[in-house]
Coordinates of C-alpha atoms in Angstrom, one line a residue:
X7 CA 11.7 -19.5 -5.7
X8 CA 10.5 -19.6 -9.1
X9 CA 10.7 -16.7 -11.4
X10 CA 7.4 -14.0 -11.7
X11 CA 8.0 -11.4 -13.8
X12 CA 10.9 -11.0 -15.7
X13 CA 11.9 -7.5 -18.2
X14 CA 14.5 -8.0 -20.0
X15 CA 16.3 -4.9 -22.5
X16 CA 13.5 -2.7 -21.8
X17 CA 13.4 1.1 -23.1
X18 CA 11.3 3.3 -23.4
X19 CA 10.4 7.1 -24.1
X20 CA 8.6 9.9 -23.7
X21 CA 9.1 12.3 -26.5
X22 CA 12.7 12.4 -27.5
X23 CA 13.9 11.6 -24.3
X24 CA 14.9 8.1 -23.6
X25 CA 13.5 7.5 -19.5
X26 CA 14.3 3.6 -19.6
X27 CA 17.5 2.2 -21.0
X28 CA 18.1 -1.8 -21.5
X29 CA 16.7 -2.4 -18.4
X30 CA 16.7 -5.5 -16.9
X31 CA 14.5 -6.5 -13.6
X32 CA 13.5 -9.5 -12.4
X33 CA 10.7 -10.2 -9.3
X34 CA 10.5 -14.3 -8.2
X35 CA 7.4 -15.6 -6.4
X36 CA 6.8 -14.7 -2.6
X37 CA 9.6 -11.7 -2.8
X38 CA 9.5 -8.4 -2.2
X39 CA 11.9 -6.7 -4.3
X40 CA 12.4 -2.8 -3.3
X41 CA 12.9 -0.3 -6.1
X42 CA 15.0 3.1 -5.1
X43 CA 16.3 6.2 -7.0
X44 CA 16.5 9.3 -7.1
X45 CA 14.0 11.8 -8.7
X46 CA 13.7 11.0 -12.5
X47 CA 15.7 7.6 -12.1
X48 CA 12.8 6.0 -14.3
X49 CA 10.9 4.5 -11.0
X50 CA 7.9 5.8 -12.5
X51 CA 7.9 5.2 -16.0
X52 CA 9.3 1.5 -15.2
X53 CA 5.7 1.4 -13.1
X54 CA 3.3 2.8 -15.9
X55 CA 4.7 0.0 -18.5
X56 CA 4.5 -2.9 -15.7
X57 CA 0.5 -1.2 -15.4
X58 CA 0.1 -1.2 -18.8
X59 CA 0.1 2.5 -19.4
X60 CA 3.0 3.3 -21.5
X61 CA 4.4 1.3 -24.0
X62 CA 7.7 0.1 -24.6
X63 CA 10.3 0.8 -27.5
X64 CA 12.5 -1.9 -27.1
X65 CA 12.7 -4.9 -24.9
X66 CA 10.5 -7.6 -23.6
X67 CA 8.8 -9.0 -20.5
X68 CA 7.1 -12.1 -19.6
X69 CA 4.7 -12.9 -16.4
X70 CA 5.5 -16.5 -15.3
X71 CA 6.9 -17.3 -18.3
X72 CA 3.9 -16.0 -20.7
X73 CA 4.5 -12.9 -23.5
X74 CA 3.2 -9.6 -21.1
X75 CA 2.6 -6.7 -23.1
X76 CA -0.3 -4.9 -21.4
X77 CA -1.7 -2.3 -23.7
X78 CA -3.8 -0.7 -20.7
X79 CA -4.6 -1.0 -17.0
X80 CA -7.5 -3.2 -17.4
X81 CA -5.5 -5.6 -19.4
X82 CA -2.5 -5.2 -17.0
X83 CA -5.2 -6.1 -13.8
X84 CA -6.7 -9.5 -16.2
X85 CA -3.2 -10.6 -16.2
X86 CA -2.6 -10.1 -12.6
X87 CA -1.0 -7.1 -12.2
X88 CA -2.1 -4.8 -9.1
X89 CA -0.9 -1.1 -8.8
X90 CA -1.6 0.5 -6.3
X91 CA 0.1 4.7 -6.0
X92 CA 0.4 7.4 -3.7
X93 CA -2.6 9.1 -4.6
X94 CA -5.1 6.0 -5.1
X95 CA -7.8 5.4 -3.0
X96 CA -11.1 3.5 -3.4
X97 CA -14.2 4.7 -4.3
X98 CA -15.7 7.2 -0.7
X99 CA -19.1 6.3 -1.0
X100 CA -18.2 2.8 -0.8
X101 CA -18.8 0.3 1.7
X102 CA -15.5 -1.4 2.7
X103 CA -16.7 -4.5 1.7
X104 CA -18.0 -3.3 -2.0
X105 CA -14.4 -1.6 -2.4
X106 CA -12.9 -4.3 -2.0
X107 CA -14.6 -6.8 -4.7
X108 CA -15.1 -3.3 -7.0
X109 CA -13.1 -4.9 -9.6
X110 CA -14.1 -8.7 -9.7
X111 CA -16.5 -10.8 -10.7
X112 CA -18.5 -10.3 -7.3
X113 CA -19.3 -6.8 -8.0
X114 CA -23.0 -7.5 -9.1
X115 CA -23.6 -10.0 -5.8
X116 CA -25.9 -9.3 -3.0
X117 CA -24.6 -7.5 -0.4
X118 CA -24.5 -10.2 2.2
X119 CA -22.9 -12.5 -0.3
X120 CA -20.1 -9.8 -0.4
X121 CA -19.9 -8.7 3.4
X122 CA -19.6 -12.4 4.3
X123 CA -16.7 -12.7 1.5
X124 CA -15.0 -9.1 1.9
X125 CA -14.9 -10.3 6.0
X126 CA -13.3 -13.4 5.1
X127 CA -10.6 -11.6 3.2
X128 CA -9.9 -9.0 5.8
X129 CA -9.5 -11.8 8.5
X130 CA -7.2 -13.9 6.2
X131 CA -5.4 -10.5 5.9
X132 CA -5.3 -9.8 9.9
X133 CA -6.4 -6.2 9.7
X134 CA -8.5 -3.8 11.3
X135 CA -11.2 -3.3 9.1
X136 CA -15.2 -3.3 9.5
X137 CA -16.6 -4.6 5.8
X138 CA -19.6 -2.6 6.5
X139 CA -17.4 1.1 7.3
X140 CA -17.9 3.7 4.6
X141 CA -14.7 4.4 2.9
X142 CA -14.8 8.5 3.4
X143 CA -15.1 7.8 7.1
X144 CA -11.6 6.0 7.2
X145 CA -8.5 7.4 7.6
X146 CA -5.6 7.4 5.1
X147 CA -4.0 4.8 6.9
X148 CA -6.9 2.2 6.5
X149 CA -8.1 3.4 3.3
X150 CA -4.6 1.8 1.9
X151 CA -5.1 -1.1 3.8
X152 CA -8.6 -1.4 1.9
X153 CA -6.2 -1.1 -1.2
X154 CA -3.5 -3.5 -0.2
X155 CA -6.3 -6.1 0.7
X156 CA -7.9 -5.6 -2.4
X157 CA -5.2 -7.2 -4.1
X158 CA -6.1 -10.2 -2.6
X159 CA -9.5 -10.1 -3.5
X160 CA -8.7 -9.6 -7.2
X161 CA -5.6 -12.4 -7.0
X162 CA -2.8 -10.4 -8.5
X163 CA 0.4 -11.8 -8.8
X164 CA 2.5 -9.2 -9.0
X165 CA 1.3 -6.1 -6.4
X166 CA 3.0 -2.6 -7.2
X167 CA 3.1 -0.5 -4.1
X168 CA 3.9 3.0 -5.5
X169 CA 4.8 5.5 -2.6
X170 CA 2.3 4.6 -0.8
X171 CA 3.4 5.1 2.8
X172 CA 4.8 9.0 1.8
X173 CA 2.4 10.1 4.6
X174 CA 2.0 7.8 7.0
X175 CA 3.0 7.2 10.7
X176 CA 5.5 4.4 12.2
X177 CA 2.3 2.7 13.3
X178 CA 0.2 2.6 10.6
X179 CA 3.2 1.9 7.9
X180 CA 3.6 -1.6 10.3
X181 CA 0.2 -2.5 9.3
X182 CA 0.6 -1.9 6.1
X183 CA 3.5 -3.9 5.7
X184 CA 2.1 -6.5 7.7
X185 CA -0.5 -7.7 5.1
X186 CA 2.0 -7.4 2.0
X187 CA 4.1 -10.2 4.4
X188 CA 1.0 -12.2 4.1
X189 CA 0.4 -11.6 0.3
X190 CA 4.5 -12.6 -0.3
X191 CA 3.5 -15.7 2.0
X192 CA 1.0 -16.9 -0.6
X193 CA 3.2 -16.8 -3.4
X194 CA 2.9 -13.4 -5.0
X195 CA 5.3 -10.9 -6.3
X196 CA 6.0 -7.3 -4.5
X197 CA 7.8 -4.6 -5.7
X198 CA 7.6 -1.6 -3.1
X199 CA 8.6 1.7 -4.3
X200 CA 9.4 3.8 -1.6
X201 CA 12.4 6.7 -0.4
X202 CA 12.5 6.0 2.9
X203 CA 15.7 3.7 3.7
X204 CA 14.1 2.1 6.8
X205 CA 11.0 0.9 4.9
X206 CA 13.5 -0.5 3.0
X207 CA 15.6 -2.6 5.7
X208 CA 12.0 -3.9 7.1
X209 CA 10.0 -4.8 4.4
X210 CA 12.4 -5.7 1.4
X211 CA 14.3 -9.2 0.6
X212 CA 16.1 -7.6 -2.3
X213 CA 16.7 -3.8 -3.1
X214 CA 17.2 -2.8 -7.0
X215 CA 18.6 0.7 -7.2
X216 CA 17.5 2.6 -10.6
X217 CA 19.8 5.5 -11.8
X218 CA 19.4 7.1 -15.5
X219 CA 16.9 4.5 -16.7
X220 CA 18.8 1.7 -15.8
X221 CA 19.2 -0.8 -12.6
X222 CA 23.0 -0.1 -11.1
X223 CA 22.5 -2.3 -8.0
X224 CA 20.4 -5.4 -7.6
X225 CA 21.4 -7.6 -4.5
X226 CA 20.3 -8.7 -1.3
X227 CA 19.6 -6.3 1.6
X228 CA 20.8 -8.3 4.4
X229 CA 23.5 -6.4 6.6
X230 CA 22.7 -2.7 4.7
X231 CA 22.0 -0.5 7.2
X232 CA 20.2 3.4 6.5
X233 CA 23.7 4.7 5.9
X234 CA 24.6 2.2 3.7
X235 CA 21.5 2.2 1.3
X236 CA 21.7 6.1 1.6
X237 CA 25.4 6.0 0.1
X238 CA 24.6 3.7 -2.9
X239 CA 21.7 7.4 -3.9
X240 CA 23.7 10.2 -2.3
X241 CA 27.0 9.3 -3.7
X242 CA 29.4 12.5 -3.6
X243 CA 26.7 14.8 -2.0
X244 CA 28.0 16.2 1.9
X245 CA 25.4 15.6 4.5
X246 CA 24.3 18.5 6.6
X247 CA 25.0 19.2 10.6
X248 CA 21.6 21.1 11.7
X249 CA 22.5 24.0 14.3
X250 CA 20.6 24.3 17.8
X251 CA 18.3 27.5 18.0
X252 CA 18.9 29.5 21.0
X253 CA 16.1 31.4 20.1
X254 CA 13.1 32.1 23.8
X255 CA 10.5 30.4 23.4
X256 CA 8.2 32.6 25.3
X257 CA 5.1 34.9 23.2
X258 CA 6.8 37.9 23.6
X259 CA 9.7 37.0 21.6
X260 CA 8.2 34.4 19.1
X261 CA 8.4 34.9 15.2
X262 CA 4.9 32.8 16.3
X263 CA 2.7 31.4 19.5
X264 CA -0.3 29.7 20.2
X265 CA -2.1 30.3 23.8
X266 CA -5.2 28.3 24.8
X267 CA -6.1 27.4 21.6
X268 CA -9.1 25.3 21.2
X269 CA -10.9 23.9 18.2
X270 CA -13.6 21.7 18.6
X271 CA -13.1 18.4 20.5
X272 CA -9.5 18.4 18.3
X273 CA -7.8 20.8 19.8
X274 CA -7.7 21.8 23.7
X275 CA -6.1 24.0 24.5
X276 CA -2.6 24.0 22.8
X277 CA 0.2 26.2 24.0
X278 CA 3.0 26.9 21.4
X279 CA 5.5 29.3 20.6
X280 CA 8.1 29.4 17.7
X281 CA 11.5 31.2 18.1
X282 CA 13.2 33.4 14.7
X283 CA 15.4 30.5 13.3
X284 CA 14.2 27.5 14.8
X285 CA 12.9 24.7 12.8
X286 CA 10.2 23.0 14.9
X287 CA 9.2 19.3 13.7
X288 CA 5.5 18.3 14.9
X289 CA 4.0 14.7 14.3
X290 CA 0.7 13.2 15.6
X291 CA -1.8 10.6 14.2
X292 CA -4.6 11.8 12.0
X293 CA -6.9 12.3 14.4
X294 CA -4.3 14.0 16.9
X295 CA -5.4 17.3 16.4
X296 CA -2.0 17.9 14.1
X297 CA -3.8 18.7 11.5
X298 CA -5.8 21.3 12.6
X299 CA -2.9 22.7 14.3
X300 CA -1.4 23.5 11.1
X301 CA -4.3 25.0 9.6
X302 CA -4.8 27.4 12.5
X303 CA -1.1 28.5 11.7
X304 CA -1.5 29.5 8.3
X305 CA -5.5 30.6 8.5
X306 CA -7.2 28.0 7.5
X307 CA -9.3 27.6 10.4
X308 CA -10.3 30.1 12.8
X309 CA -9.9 28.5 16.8
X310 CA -13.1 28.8 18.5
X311 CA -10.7 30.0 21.7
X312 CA -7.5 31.0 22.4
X313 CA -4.6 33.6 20.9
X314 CA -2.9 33.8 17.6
X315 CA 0.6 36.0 18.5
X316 CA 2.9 37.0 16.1
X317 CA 5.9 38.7 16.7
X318 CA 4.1 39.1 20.6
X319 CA 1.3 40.9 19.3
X320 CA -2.6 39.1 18.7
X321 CA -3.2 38.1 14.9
X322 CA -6.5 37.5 13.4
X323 CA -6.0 35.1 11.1
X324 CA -9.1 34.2 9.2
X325 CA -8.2 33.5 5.7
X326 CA -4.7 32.5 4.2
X327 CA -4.5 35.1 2.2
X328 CA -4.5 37.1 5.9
X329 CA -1.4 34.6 7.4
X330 CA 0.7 35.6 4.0
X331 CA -0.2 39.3 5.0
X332 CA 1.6 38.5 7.9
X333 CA 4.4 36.8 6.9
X334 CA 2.8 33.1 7.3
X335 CA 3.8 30.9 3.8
X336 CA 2.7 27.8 3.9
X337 CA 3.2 24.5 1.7
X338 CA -0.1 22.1 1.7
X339 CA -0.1 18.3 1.8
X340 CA -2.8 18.2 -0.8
X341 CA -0.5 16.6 -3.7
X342 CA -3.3 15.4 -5.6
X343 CA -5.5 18.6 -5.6
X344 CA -2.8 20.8 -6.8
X345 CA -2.8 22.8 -10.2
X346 CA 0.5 21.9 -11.9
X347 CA -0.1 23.7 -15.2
X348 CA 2.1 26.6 -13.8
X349 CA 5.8 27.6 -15.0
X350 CA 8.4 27.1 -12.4
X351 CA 8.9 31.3 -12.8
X352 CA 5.5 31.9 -12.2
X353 CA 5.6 29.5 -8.8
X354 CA 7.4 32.9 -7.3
X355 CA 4.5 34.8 -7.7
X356 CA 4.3 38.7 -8.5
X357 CA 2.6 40.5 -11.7
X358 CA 3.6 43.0 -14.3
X359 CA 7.2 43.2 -13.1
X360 CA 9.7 45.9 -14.4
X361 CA 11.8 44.1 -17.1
X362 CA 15.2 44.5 -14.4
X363 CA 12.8 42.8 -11.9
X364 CA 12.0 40.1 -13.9
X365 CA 15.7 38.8 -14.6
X366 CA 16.4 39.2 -11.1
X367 CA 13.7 36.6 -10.5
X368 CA 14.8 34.0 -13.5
X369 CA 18.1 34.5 -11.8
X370 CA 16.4 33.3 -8.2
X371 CA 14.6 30.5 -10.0
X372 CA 18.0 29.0 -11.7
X373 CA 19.2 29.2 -8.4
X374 CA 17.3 27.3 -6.7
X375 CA 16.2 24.8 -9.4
X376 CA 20.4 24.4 -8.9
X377 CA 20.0 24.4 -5.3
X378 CA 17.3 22.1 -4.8
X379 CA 18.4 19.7 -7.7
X380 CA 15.8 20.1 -9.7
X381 CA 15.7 18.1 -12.6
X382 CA 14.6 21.0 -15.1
X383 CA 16.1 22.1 -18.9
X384 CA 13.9 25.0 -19.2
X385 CA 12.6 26.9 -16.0
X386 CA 9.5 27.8 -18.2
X387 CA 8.6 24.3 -18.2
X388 CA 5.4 23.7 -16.8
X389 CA 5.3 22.0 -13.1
X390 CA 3.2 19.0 -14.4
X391 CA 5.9 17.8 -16.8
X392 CA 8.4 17.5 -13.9
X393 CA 8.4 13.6 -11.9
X394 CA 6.7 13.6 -8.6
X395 CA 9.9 14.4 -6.1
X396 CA 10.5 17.7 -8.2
X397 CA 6.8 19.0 -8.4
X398 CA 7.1 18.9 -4.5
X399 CA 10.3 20.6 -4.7
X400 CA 8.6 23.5 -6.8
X401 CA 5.3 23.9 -4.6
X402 CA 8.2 24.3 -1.9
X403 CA 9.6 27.0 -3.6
X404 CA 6.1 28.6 -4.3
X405 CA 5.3 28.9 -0.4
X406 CA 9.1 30.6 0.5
X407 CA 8.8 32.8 -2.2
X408 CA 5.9 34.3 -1.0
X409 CA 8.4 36.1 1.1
X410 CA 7.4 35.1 5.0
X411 CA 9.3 34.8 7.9
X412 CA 7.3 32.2 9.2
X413 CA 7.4 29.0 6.9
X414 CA 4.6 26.4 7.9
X415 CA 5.0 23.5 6.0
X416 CA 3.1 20.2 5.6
X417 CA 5.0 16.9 4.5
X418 CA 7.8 19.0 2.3
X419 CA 9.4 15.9 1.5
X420 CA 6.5 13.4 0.6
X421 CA 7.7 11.8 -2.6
X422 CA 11.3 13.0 -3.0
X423 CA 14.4 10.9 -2.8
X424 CA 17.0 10.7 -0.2
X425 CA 19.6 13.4 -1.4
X426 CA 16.3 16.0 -2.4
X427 CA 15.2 15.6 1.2
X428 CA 19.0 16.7 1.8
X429 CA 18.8 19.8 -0.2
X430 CA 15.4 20.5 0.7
X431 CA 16.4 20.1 4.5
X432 CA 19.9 22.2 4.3
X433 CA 17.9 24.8 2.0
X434 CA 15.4 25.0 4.7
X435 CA 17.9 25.7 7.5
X436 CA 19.7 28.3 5.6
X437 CA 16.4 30.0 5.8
X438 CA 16.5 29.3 9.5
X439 CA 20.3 31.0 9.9
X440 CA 18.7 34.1 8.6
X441 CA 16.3 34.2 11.1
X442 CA 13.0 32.8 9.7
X443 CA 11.1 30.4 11.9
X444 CA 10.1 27.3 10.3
X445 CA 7.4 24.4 11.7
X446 CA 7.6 21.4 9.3
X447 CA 4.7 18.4 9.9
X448 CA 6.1 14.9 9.3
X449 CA 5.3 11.6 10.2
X450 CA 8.8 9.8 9.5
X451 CA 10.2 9.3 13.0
X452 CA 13.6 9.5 11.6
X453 CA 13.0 13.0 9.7
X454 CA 11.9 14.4 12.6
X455 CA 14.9 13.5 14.8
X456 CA 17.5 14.6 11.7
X457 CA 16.1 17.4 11.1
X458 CA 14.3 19.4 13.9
X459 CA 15.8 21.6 16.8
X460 CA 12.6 20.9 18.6
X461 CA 10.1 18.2 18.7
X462 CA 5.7 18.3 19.5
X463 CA 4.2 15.6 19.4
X464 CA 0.3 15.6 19.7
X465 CA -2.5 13.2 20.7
X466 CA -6.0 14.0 21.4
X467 CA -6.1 17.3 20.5
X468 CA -3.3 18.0 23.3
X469 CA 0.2 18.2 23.4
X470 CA 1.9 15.2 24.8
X471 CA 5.6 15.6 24.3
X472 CA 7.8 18.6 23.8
X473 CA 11.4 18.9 23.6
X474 CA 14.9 19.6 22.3
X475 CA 15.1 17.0 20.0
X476 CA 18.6 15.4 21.0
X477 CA 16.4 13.9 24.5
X478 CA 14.2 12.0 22.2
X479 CA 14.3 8.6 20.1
X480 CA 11.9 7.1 18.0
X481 CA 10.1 4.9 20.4
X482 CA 9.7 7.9 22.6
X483 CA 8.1 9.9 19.5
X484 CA 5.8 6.7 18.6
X485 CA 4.4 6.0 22.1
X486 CA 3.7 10.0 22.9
X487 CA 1.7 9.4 19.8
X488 CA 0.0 6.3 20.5
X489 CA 0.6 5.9 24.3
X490 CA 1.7 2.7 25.8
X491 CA -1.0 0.2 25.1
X492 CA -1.7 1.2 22.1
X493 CA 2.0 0.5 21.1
X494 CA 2.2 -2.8 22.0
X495 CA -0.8 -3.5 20.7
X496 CA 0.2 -2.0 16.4
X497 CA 3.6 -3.1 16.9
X498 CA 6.4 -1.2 15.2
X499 CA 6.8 -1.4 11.9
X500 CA 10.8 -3.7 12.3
X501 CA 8.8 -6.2 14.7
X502 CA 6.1 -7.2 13.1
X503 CA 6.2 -10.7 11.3

């Protein structure tokens, strides 16, 4: 293979603080090179100087063999640099077909000039996309398909996938990684940025591990199994061995149940009940009713039938300010909407405190910035200043220090490395041992199975699997999800070539 981009001694800054140090990275033609690290490795800032949206201090890089020294975006794109982040999605009110040729010199065409185009690109591609669908009527799943086609339509050469399967199922990760196979086939450069170590064994030909600025592996990832790529991030941190709940799991004695709960045509009926310290995992598609689940929970959505129990006693829970009265905390999945301008002490809440009252809570902060390995200075730092991995870990915070016993939380380790999905997962069953009950959503298979006593598993707005988790495997989890012929027909994401 010949050689796409190459960076060679580059550093770079923010402030006073030195992020990238003499780094040296190298991508060849038709490889997809996957970039790991932990929390504040430099993953990120590595990504905004390849995009063209921080500059260097020191060091150069060259894009098949020409000077590359992008001084924005745009110029980054005109040189054939795609980016595409966790966050980023196209334009709602968009066709599919207009999304997809936003950016190039068919923009101003008629729109039958494009639809014919945008359909040739999506068959080339082999995805499931109709050219003439409105982008706010997709799901997340195909809306970064749109994305990852797009860089096809613009003709980048090197394509920067940025986290962007943190939220998505099995399924709809083996499409995804389906049409970057087809971009590496035609010649182009991939560096996928991801935490999850079996993305990493099924997509990747190389794996680069960043730590402290700098690459301290870069070799091939043939014969590294989950273990193995975990070791080269956890290094001297112990795992954890989760503990069975033996708590009923009848209404009477659940920290929290559901009985004939019905919402629309998404849910039907759901019966659930959570015991005091379990940790419940629940998983389902996007339009499984999963969601809506979860915002019945914590009060987002009133059920137009059916019983809210807690503690075996009916709840009206019409507000979430109602579930925190009592004792629902919650943690959204709504990364991009959050306010981050908050201090890590204000994320626990609480006004005019007595002076004794407020040490006690810097003291609670410090230790769980040191608990959940937050990578912090000054706990009066705003939230926004922290990387991705550790804002998560502070909204986390903010929803279990609003004091509940019942902890309902969405995704709490989208975005956050290997050994913070550790800390966050042993903090969250210490909470357990004391008797809170905790329901986390997830859509990583393997999550679910490490760290669950129980597994739910929705699908049309009913429940189609429920179990101790130790009955279950993956496939098991994927086809209560998708159901048989809907499996073999996606494919999981290992099999797909």
């Amino acid at each position: 293979m010949d050689t796409l981009v190459q960076v060679r001694g580059a550093s770079a800054s923010y402030q006073a603080r030195r992020v990238l140090k003499e780094l040296d990275l190298t991508i060849e033609h038709g490889e997809t090179v996957g970039l790991i690290g932990l929390n504040g490795a430099g993953k990120s800032t590595l990504v905004k100087v390849l995009a063209g949206q921080h500059p260097l201090d020191g060091g150069t890089m060259t894009i098949a063999g020409e000077r590359y020294a992008p001084a924005s975006l745009e110029e980054a794109q005109a040189c054939g640099v795609g980016v595409i982040s966790q966050n980023s999605e196209p334009p709602l009110d968009l066709t599919v077909a207009r999304a997809l040729v936003r950016n190039t010199f068919r923009c101003a065409e008629e729109h039958d000039a494009v639809r014919e185009w945008a359909a040739d690109l999506i068959a080339a591609a082999g995805v499931d996309l109709d050219p003439d669908a409105v982008v706010g009527t997709l799901d997340r799943a195909r809306r970064a398909l749109v994305e990852v086609v797009r860089m096809m339509a613009e003709e980048a050469q090197l394509v920067i996938i940025d986290e962007v399967a943190v939220t998505l199922a099995d399924y709809e990760i083996a499409a995804l990684h389906h049409v970057l196979r087809r971009l590496a086939t035609e010649g182009r450069g991939i560096l996928y940025i991801t935490h999850r170590m079996d993305e990493v064994q099924s997509i990747v030909d190389r794996v680069v591990v960043m730590d402290q600025g700098t690459v301290v592996v870069d070799g091939s990832v043939a014969g590294l199994g989950s273990d193995a790529l975990e070791g080269l991030l956890l290094k001297d941190i112990s795992q954890l061995e989760t503990r069975r709940s033996e708590g009923a799991h009848d209404v009477e004695h659940a920290a929290i149940a559901l009985t004939g709960v019905r919402l629309g045509e998404r849910l039907r009926g759901v019966d659930l009940a959570v015991a005091p310290g379990e940790v419940l995992g629940i998983t389902g598609t996007f339009d499984s009713g999963v969601r809506e689940l979860v915002e019945v929970l914590v009060g987002q959505q009133l059920p137009d039938d059916g019983v809210v129990y807690r503690n075996g006693h009916p709840v009206h829970l019409d507000s979430p300010e109602e579930a925190e009265r009592h004792g629902i905390s919650h943690l959204t999945d709504a990364v991009s909407t959050r306010e981050n301008d908050h201090t890590l002490v204000a994320g626990l809440g609480g006004e005019d405190l007595a002076l004794s009252d407020e040490i006690v809570r810097a003291r609670r902060m410090i230790e769980l910035v040191r608990e959940l390995r937050i990578n912090t200075a000054n706990i009066n730092d705003s939230v926004g200043h922290l990387s991705g991995g550790d804002q998560q870990k502070a909204e986390l915070i903010r929803s279990i220090e609003r004091g509940g016993d019942v902890l309902v939380l969405a995704h709490p380790t989208q975005g956050v490395d290997v050994a913070a999905r550790l800390s966050v997962f042993s903090y969250v069953h210490q909470l357990a041992a004391t008797g809170a009950a905790v329901i986390f959503l997830s859509t990583d298979m393997s999550e679910l199975l490490k760290w669950s006593h129980r597994i739910v598993v929705l699908a049309q707005g009913t429940i189609t699997l429920h179990g101790e988790t130790a009955s279950f495997n993956e496939d098991q989890l994927v086809t209560a999800m998708l159901g048989e012929q809907e499996l073999r027909a996606s494919g999981r994401r290992a099999r797909i070539g």
